[in-house]
PDB file of C-alpha atoms and ligand atoms in Angstrom:
ATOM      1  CA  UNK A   1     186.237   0.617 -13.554  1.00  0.00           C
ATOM      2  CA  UNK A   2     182.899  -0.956 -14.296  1.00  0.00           C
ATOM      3  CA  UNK A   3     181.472   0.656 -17.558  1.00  0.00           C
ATOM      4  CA  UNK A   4     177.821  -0.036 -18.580  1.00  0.00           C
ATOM      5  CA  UNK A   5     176.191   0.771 -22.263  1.00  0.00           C
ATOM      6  CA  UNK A   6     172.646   0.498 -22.765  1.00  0.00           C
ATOM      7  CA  UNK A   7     171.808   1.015 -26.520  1.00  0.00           C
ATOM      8  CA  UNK A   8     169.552  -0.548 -28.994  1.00  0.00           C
ATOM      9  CA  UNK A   9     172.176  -1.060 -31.238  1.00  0.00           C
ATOM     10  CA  UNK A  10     175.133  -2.815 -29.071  1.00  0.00           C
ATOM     11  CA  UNK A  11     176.550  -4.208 -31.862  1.00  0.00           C
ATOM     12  CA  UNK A  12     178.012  -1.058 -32.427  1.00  0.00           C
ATOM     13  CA  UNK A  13     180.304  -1.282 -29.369  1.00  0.00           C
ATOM     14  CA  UNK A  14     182.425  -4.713 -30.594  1.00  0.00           C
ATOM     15  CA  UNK A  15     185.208  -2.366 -31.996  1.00  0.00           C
ATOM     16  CA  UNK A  16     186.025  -1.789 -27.901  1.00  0.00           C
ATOM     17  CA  UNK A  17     187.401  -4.835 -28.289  1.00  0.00           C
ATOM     18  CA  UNK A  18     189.840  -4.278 -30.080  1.00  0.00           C
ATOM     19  CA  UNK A  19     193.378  -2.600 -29.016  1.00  0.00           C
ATOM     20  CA  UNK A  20     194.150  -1.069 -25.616  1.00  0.00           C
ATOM     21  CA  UNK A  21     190.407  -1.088 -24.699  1.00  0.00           C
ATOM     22  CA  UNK A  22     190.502  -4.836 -25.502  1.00  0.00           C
ATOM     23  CA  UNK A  23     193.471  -5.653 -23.654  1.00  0.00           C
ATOM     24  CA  UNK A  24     192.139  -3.951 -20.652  1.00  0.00           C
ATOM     25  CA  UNK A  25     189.225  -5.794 -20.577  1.00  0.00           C
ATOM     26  CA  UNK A  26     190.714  -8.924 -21.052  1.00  0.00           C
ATOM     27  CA  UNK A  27     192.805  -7.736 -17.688  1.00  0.00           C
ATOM     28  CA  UNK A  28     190.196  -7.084 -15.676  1.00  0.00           C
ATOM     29  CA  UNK A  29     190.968  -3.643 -15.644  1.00  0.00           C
ATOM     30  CA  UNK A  30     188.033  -2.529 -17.425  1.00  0.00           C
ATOM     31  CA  UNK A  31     184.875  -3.976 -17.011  1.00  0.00           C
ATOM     32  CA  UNK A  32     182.524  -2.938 -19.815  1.00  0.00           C
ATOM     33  CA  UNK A  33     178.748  -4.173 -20.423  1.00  0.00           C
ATOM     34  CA  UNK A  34     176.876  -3.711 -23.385  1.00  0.00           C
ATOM     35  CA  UNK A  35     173.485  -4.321 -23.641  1.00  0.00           C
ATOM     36  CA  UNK A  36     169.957  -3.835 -25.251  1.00  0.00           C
ATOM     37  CA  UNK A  37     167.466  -1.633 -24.480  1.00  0.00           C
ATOM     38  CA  UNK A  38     165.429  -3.720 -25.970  1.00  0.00           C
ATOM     39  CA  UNK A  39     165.739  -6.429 -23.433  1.00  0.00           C
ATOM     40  CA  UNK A  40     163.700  -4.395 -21.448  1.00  0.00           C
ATOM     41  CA  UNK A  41     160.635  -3.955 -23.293  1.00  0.00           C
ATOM     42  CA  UNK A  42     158.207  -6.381 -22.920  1.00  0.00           C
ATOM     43  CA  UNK A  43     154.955  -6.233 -25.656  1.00  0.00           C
ATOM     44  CA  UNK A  44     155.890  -8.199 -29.346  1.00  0.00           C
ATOM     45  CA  UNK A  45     157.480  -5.851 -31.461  1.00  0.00           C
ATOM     46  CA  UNK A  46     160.227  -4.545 -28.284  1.00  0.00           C
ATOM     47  CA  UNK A  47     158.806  -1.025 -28.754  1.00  0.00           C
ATOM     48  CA  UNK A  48     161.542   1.749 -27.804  1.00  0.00           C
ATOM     49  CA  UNK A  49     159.665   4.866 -29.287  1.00  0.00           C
ATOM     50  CA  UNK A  50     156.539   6.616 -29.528  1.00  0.00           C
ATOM     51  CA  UNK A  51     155.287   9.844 -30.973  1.00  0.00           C
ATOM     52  CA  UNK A  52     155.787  12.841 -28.785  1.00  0.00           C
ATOM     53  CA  UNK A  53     153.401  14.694 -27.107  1.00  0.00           C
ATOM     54  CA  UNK A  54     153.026  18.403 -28.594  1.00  0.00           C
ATOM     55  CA  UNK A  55     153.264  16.874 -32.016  1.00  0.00           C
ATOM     56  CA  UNK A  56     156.158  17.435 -33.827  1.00  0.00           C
ATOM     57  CA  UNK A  57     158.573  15.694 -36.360  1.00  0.00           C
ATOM     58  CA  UNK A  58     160.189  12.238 -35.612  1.00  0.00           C
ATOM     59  CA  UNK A  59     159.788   9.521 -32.221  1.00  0.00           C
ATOM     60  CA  UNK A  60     160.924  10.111 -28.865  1.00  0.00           C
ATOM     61  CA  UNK A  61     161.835   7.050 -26.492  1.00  0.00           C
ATOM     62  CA  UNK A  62     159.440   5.734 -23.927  1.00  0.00           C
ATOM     63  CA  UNK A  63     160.617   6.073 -20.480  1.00  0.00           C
ATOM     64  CA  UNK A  64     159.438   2.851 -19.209  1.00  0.00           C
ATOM     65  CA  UNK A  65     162.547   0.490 -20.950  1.00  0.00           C
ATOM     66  CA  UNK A  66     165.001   2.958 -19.877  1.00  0.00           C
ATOM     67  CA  UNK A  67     163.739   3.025 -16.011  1.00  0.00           C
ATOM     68  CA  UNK A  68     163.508  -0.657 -16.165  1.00  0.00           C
ATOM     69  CA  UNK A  69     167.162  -0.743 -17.359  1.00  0.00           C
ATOM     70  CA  UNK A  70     168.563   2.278 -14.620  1.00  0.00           C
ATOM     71  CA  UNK A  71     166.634  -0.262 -12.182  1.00  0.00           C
ATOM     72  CA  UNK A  72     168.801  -3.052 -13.021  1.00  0.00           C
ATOM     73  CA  UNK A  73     172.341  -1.691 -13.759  1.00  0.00           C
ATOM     74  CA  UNK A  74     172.476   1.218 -10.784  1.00  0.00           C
ATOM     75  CA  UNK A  75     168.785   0.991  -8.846  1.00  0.00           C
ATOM     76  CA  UNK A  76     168.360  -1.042  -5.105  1.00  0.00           C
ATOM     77  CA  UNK A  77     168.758  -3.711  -6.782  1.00  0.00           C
ATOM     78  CA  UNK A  78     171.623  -3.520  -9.052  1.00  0.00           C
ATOM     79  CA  UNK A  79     174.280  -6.251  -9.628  1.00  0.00           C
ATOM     80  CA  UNK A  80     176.921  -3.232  -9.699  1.00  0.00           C
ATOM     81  CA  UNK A  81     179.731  -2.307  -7.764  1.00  0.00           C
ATOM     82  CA  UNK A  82     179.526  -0.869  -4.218  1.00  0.00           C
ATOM     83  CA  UNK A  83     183.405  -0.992  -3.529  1.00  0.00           C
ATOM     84  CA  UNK A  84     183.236   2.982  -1.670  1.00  0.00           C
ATOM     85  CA  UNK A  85     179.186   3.789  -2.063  1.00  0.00           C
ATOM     86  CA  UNK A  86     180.237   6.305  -4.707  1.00  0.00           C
ATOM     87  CA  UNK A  87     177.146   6.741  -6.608  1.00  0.00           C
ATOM     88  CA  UNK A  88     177.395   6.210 -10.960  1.00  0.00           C
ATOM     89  CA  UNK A  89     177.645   8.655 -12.721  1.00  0.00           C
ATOM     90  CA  UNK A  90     174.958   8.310 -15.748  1.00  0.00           C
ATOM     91  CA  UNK A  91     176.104   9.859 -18.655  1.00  0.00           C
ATOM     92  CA  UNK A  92     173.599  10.631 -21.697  1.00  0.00           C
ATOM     93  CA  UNK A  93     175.155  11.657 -24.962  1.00  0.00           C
ATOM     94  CA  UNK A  94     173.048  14.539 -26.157  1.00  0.00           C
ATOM     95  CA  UNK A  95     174.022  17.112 -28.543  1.00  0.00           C
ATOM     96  CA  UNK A  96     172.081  19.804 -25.972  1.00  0.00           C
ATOM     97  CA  UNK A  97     174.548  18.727 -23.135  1.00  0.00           C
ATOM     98  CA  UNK A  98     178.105  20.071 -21.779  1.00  0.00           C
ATOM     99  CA  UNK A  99     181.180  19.491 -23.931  1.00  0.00           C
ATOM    100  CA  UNK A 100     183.423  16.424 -23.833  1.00  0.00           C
ATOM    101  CA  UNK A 101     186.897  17.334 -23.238  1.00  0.00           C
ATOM    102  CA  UNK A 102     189.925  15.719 -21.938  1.00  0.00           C
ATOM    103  CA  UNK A 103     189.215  17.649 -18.671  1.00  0.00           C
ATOM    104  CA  UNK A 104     185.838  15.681 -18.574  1.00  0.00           C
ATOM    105  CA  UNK A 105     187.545  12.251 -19.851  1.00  0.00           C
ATOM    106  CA  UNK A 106     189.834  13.025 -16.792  1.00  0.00           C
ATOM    107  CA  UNK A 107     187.773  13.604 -14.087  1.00  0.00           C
ATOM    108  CA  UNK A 108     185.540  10.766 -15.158  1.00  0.00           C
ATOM    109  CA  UNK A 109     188.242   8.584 -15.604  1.00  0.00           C
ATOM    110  CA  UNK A 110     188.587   8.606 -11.789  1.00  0.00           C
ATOM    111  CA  UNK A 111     185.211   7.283 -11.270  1.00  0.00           C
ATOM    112  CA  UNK A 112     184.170   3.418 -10.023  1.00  0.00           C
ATOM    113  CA  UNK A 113     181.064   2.922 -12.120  1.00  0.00           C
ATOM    114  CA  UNK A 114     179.987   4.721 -15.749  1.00  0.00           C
ATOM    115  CA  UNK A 115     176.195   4.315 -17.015  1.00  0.00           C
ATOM    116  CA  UNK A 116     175.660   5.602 -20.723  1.00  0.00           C
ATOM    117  CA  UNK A 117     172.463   5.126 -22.234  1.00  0.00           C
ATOM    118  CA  UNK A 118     172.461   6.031 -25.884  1.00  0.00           C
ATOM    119  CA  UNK A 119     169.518   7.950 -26.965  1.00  0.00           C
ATOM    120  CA  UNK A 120     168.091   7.762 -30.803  1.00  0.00           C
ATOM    121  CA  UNK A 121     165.284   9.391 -32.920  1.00  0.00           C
ATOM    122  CA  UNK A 122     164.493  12.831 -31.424  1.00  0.00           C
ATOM    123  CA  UNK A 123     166.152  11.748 -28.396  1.00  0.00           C
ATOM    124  CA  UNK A 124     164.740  10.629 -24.588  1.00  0.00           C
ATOM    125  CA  UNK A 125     161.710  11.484 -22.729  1.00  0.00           C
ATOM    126  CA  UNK A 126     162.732  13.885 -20.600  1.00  0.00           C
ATOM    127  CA  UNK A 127     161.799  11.997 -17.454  1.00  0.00           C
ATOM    128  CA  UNK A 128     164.260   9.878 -17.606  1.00  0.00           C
ATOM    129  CA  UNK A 129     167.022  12.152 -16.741  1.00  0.00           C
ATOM    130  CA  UNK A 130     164.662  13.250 -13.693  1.00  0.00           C
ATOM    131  CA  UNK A 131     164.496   9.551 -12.423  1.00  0.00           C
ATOM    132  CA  UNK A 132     168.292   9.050 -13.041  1.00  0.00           C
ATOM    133  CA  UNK A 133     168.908  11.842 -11.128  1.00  0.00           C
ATOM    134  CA  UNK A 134     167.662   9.869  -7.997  1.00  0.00           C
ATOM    135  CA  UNK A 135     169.851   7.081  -8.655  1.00  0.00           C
ATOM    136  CA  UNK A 136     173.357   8.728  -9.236  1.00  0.00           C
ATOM    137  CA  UNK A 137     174.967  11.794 -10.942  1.00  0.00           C
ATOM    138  CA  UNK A 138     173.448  12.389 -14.126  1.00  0.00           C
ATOM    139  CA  UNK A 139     175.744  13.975 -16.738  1.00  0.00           C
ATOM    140  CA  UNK A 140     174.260  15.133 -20.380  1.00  0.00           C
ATOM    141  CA  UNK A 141     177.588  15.318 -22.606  1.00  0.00           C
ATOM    142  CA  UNK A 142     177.842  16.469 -26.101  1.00  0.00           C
ATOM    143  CA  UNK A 143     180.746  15.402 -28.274  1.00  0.00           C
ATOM    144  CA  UNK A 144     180.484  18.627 -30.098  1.00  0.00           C
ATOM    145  CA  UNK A 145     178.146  21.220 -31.936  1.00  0.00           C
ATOM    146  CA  UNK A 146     176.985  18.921 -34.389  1.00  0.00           C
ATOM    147  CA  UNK A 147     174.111  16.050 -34.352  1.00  0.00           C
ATOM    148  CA  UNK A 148     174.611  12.621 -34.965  1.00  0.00           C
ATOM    149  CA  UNK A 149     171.705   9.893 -35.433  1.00  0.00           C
ATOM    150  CA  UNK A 150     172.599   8.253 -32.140  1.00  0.00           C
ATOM    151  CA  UNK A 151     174.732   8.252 -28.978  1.00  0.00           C
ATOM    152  CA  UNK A 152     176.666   4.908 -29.959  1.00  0.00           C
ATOM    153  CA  UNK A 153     179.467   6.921 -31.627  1.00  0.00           C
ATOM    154  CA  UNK A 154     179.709   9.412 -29.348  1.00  0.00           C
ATOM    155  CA  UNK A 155     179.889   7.143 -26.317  1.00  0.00           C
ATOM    156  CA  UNK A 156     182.585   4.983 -28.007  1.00  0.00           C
ATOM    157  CA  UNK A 157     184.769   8.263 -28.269  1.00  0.00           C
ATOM    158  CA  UNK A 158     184.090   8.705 -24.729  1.00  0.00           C
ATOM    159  CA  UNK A 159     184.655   5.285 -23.478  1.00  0.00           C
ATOM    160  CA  UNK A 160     188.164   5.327 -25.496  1.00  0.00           C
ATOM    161  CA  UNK A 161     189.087   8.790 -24.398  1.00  0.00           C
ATOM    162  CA  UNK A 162     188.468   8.171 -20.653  1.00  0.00           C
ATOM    163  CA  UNK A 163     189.329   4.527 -21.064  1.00  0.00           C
ATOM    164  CA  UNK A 164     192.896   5.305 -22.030  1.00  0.00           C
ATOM    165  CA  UNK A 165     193.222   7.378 -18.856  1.00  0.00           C
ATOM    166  CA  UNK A 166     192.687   4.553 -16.687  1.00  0.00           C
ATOM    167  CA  UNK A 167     196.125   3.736 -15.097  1.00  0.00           C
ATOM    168  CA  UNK A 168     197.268   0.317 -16.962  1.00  0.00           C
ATOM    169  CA  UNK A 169     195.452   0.828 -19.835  1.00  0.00           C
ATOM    170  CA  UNK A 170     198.308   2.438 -21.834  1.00  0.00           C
ATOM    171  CA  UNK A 171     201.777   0.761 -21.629  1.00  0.00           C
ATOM    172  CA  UNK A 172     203.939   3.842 -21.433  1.00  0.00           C
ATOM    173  CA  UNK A 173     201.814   6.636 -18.966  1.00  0.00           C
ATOM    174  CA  UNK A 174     204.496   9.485 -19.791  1.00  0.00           C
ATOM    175  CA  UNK A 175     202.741   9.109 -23.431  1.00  0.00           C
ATOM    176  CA  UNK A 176     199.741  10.542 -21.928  1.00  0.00           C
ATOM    177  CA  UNK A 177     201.209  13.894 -20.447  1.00  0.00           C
ATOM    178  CA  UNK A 178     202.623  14.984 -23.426  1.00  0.00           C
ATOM    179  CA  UNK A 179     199.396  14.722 -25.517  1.00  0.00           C
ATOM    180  CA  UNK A 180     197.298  17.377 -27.071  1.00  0.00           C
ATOM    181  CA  UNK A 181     194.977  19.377 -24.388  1.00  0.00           C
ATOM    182  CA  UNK A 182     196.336  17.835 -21.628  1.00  0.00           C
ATOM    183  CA  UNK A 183     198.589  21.144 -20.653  1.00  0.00           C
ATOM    184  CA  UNK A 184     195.787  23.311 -22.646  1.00  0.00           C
ATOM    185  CA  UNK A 185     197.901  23.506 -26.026  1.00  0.00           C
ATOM    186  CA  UNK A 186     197.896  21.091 -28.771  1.00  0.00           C
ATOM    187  CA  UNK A 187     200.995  18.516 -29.296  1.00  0.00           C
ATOM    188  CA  UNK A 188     204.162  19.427 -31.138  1.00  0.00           C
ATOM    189  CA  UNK A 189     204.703  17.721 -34.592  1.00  0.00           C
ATOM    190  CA  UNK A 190     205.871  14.299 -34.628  1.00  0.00           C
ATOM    191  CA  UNK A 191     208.550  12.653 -36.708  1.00  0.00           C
ATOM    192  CA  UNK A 192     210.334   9.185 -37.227  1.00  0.00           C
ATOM    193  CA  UNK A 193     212.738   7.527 -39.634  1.00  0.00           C
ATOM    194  CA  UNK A 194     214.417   8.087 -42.138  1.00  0.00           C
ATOM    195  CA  UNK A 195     215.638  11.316 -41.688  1.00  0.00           C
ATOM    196  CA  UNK A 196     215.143  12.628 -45.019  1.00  0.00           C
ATOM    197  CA  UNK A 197     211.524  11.369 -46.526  1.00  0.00           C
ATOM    198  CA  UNK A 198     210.759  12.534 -50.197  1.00  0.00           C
ATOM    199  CA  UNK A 199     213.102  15.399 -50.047  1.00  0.00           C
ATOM    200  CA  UNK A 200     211.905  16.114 -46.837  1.00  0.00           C
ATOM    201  CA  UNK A 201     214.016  16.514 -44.077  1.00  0.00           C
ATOM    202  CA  UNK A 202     213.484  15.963 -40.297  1.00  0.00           C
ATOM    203  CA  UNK A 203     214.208  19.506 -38.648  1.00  0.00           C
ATOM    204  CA  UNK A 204     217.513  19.471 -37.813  1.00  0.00           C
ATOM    205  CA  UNK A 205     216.982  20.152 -33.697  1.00  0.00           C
ATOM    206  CA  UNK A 206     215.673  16.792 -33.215  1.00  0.00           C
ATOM    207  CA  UNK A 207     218.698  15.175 -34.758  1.00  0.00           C
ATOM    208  CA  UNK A 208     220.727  17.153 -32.322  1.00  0.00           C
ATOM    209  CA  UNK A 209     221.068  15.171 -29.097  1.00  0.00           C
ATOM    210  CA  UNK A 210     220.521  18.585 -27.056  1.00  0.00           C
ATOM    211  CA  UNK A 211     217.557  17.763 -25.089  1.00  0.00           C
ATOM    212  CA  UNK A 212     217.020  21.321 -23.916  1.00  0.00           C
ATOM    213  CA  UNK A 213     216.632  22.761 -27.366  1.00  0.00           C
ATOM    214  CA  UNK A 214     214.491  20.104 -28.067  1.00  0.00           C
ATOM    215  CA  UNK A 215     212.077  20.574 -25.318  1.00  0.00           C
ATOM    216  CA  UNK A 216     212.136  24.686 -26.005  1.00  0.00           C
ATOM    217  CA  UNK A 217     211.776  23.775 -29.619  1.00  0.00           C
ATOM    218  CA  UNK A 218     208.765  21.600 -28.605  1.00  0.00           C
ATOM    219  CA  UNK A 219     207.132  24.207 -26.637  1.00  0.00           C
ATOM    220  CA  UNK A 220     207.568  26.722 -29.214  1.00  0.00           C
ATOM    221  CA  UNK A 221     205.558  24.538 -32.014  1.00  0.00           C
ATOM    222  CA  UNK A 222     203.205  23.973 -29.142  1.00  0.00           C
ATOM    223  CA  UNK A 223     202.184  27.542 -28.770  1.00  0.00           C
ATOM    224  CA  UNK A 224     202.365  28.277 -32.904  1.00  0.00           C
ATOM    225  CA  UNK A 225     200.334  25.660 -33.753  1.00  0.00           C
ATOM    226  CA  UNK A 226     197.515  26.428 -31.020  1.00  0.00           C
ATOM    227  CA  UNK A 227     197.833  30.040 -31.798  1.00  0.00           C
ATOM    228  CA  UNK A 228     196.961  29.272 -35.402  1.00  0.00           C
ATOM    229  CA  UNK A 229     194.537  26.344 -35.441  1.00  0.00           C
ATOM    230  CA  UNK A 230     192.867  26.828 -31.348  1.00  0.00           C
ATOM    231  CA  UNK A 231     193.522  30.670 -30.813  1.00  0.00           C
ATOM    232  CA  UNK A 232     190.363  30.014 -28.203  1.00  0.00           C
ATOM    233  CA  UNK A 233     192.527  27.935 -26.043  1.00  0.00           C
ATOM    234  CA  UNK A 234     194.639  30.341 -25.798  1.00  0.00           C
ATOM    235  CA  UNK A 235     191.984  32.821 -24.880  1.00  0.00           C
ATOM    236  CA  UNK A 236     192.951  34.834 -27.851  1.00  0.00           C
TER     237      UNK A 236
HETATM  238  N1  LIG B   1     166.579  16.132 -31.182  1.00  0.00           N
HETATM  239  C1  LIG B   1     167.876  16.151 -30.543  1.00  0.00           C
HETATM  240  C2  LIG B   1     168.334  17.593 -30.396  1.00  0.00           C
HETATM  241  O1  LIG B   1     168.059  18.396 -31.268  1.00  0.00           O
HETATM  242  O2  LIG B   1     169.048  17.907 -29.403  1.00  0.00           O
HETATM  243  C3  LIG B   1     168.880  15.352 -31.366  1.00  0.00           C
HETATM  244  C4  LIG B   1     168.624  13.880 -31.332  1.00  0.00           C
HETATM  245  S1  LIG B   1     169.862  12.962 -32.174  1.00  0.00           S
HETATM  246  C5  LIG B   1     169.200  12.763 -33.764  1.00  0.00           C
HETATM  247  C6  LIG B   1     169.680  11.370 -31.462  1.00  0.00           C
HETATM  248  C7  LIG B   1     170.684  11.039 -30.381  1.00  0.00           C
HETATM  249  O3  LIG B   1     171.993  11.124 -30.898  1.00  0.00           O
HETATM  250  C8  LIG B   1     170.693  11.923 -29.159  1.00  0.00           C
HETATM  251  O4  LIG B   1     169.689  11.554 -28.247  1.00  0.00           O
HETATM  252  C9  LIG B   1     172.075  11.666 -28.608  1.00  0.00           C
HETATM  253  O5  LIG B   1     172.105  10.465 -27.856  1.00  0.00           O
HETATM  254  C10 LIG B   1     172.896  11.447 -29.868  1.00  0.00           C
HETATM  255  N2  LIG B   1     173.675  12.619 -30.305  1.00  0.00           N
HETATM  256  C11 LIG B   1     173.469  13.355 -31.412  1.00  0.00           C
HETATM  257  N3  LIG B   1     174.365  14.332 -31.543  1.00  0.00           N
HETATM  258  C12 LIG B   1     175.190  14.208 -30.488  1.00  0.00           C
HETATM  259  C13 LIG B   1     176.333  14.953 -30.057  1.00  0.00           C
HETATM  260  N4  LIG B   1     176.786  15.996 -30.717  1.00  0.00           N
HETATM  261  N5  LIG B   1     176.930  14.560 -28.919  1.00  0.00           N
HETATM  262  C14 LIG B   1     176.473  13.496 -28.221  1.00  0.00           C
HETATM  263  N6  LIG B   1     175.406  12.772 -28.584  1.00  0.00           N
HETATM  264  C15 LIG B   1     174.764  13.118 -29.703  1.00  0.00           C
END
């Protein structure tokens, strides 16, 4: 998968190569740019914002770096991958988009070629999504009901979340089915050695070899736990 960040603060993004994420770049499974909007402006100071029209509080960005930059990474004459035609999917973080959920990391996981372009200040003239729109599938994603003072960190929860869903990227796939949301509930509880920890012990089912009362015991902390702490997923 070929993964593209534009942000003015790409600095942000070295942790991605760190861990799996690193190790899958390094094995050519995952093919993620970072780079600077900035490199796209072209007067002195490598303007990104101006005041918005209407008035109002706080900068908005200037469409003209961000074109420049779809032009490059997914326009005519893009360096970027054509393997089946599928169009890229251009993902802005925004606080006013759809929710990010392991649904979304999953269907976007199956994708050739990710764009996210990390917006700052009051966010990104709105023209920009327009013009996107003509070059691929433009998705505005929210990481949840909350505002943060950029995209970076919400794109590198994304870009970990549908990284690790990339087959290769995590040693052991079976780890991956059994997580939280991916059968709607949340996981079970987790334990490891010793048995007994500070007077506490491990419950005594998982000690007991019987892999059917484990897996029934399992599905039964499942359910408790996501009645109490996600009734919603439960529709309740
Ligand atoms: N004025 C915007 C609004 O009220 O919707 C908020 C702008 S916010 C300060 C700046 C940038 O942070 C946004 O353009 C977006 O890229 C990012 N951002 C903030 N909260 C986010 C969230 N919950 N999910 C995803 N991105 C977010």
């Amino acid at each position: 998968m070929r993964v593209d960040v534009v942000s003015i603060f790409p600095s942000y993004f070295d942790g991605l190569a760190l861990s799996l994420l690193g190790k899958a770049r390094d094995a050519g499974i995952l093919d993620l740019r970072v780079h600077d909007l900035r490199d796209w402006t072209h007067d002195r100071h490598r303007t990104v914002d101006d005041t918005p029209y209407g008035g109002g509080a706080g900068m908005v960005m200037k469409p003209e770096p961000w074109g420049l930059a779809l032009d490059e990474l997914v326009g005519v004459s893009a360096d970027a991958p054509a393997v089946t035609g599928e169009r890229p999917t251009i993902i802005f973080p925004s606080p006013a988009g759809e929710l990010f959920t392991q649904r979304t990391a999953r269907e976007l996981a199956m994708r050739e070629h990710l764009v996210f372009g990390c917006g700052r200040y009051e966010g990104i003239d709105e023209r920009v999504f327009e013009y996107a729109a003509e070059l691929g599938e433009v998705r505005l994603i929210s990481l949840g009901d909350y505002v943060l003072n950029g995209g970076e960190v919400a794109v590198m929860a994304m870009v970990e979340a549908i990284g690790r869903l990339i087959p290769g990227v995590v040693g052991n796939p079976e780890s991956l089915v059994e997580e939280s949301h991916e059968d709607g509930l949340l996981e079970y509880p987790s334990y490891t050695k010793p048995s007994v920890w500070r007077d506490r012990a491990v419950p005594d089912v998982l000690l007991s070899g019987n892999h059917g009362a484990i897996a029934a015991w399992r599905r039964e902390q499942q359910l408790e736990r996501t009645r109490a702490r996600r009734p919603d997923l439960l529709g309740e």
